[in-house]
Coordinates of C-alpha atoms in Angstrom, one line a residue:
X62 CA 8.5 -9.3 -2.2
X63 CA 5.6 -11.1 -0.4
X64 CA 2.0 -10.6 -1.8
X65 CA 0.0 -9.9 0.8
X66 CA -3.1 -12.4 1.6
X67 CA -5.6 -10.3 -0.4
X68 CA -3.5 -9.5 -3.5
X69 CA -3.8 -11.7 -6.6
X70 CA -0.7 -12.4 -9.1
X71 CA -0.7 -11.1 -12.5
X72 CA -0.4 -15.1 -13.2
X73 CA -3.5 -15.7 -11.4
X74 CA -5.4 -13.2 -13.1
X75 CA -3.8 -14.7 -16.6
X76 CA -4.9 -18.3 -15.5
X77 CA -8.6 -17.4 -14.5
X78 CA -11.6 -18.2 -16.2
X79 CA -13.7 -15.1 -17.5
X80 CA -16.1 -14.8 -15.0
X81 CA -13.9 -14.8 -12.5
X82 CA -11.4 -12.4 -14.6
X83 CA -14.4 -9.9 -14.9
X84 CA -15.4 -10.3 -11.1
X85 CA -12.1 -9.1 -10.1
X86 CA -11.0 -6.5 -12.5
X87 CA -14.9 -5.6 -13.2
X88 CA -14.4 -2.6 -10.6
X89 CA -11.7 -1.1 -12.1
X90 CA -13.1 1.3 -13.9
X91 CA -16.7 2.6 -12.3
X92 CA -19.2 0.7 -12.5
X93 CA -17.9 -0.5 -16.5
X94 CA -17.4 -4.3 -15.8
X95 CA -17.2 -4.2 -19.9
X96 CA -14.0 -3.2 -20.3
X97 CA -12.8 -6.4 -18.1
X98 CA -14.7 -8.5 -19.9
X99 CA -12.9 -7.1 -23.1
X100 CA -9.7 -7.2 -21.9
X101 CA -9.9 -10.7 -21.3
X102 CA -9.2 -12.2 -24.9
X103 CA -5.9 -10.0 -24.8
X104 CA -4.1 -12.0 -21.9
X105 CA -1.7 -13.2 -21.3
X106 CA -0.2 -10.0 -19.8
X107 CA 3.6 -9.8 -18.8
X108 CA 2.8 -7.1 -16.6
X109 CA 0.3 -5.0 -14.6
X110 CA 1.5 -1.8 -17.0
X111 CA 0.5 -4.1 -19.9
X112 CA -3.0 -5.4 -18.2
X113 CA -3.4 -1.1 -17.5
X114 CA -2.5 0.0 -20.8
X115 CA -4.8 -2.5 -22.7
X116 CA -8.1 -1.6 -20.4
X117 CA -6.7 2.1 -20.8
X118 CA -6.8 1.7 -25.1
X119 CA -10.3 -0.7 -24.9
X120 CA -11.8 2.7 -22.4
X121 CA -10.8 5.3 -24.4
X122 CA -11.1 3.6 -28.2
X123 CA -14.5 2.4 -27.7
X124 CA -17.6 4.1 -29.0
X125 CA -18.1 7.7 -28.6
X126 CA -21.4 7.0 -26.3
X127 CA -19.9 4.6 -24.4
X128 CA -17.0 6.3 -23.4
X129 CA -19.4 8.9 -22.3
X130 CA -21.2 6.5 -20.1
X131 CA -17.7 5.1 -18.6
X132 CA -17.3 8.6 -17.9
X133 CA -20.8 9.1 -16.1
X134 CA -20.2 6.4 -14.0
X135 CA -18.4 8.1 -11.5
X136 CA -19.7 9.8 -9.2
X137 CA -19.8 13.3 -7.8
X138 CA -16.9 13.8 -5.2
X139 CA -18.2 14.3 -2.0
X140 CA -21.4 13.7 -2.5
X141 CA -23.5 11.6 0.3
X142 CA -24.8 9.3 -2.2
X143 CA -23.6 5.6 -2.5
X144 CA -20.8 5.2 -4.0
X145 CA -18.6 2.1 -5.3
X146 CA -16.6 0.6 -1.6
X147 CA -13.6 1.8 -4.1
X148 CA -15.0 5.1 -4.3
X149 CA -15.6 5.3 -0.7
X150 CA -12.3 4.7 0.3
X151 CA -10.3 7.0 -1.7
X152 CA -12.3 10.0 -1.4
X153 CA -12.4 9.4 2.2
X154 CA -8.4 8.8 2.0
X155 CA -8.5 12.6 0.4
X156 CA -10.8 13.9 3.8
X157 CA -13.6 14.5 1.6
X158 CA -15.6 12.6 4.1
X159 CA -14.6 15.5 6.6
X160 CA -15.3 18.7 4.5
X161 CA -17.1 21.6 6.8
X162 CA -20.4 22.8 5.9
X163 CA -19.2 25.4 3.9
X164 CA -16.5 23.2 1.6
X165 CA -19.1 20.6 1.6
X166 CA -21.6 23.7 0.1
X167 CA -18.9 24.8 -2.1
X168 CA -17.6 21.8 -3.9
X169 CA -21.9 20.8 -4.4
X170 CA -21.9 23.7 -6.1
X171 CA -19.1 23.5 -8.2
X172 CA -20.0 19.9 -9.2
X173 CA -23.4 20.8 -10.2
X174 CA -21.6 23.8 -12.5
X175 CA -19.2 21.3 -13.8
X176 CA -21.9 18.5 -14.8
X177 CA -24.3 21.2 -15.9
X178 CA -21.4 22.4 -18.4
X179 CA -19.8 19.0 -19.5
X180 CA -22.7 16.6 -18.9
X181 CA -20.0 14.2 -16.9
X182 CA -19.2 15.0 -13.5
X183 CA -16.0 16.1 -12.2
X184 CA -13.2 13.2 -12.2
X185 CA -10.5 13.8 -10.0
X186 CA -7.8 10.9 -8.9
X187 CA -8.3 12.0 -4.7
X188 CA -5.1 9.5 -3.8
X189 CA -2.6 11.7 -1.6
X190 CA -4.5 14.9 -2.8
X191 CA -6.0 17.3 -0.3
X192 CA -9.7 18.4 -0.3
X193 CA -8.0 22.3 -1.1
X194 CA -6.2 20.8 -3.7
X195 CA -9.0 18.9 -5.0
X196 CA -11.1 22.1 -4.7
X197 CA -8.5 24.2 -6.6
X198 CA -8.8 21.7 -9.5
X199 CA -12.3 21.6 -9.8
X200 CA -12.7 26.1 -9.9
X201 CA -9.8 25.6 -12.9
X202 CA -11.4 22.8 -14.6
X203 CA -14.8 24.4 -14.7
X204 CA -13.1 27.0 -17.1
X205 CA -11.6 24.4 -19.6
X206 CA -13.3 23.6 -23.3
X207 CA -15.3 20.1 -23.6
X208 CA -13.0 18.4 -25.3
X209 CA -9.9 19.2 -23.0
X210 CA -11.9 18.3 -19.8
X211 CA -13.0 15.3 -21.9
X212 CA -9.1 14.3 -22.0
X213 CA -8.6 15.6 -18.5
X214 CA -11.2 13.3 -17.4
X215 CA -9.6 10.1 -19.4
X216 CA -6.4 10.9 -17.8
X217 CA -7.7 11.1 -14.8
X218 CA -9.4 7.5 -15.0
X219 CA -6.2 6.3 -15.9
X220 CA -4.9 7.5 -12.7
X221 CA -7.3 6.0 -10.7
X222 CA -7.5 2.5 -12.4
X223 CA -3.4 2.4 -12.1
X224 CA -4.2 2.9 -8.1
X225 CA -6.4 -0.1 -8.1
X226 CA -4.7 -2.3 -10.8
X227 CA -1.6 -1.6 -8.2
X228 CA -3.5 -2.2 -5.0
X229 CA -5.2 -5.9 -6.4
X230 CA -2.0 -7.1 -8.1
X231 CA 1.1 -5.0 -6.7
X232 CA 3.3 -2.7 -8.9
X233 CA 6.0 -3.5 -10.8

């Protein structure tokens, strides 16, 4: 396989210096540059699945209000605020740049239910989704308890950061 011109190896990444580690993985997850700069004392990594998992475990096992702040750092889908260039791209991938008035009117409102009730906003993995099925999730996910949208919304993350782990350094 040829690595495109933009693409880093895994060996690259396991060869850099921390700063430069963090300013390539520090985008990962959403605006949480931290959990690069704590994966770095675990390389090397044998794989990108190993480098995913490991950010996955350091995101999810770190402290309760932290992992609350990873998960408030993402932002509302579709909303015409600035985003992360990341961001941008996927939700626009998903059409959510494109919504009518009216699905534009309906997903605002059923953001601002969803962060009203969870205190997080909706986090939804938009690669090769549709905006209906994005707007199907968010009406069902409204309905859920805290601590299964909390998990939900983990997963979710986990999603996303595999899209970009795989777009930097290729899948294995």
């Amino acid at each position: 396989m040829t690595i495109p011109a933009d693409r880093l190896t895994l060996e690259q990444m396991n060869s850099m210096a921390k700063t430069d580690f963090v300013e390539q993985l520090g985008g990962i997850f959403e605006h949480s540059p931290w959990v690069a700069e704590e994966v770095y004392s675990r390389r090397p990594f044998d794989s990108v699945q190993e480098l995913h998992a490991t950010m996955l475990e350091i995101a999810r096992h770190s402290e309760p209000d932290r992992v609350l702040a990873l998960l408030r750092a993402h932002p509302d889908l579709a909303t015409r605020l600035a985003v992360s260039p990341l961001s941008a791209a996927e939700q626009q991938g998903a059409g959510l740049d494109r919504l009518t008035p009216e699905e534009f009117a309906q997903l605002t409102g059923l953001n601002a239910a969803y962060t009203a009730k969870f205190r997080f906003p909706f986090i939804f993995a938009v690669r090769g989704k549709t905006k209906e099925e994005i707007l199907s999730a968010i009406r069902e996910r409204v309905g859920r308890s805290l601590e299964e949208e909390q998990e939900q919304a983990l997963l979710e993350i986990g999603a996303i950061t595999r899209f970009r782990l795989e777009d930097l350094l290729g899948a294995e």
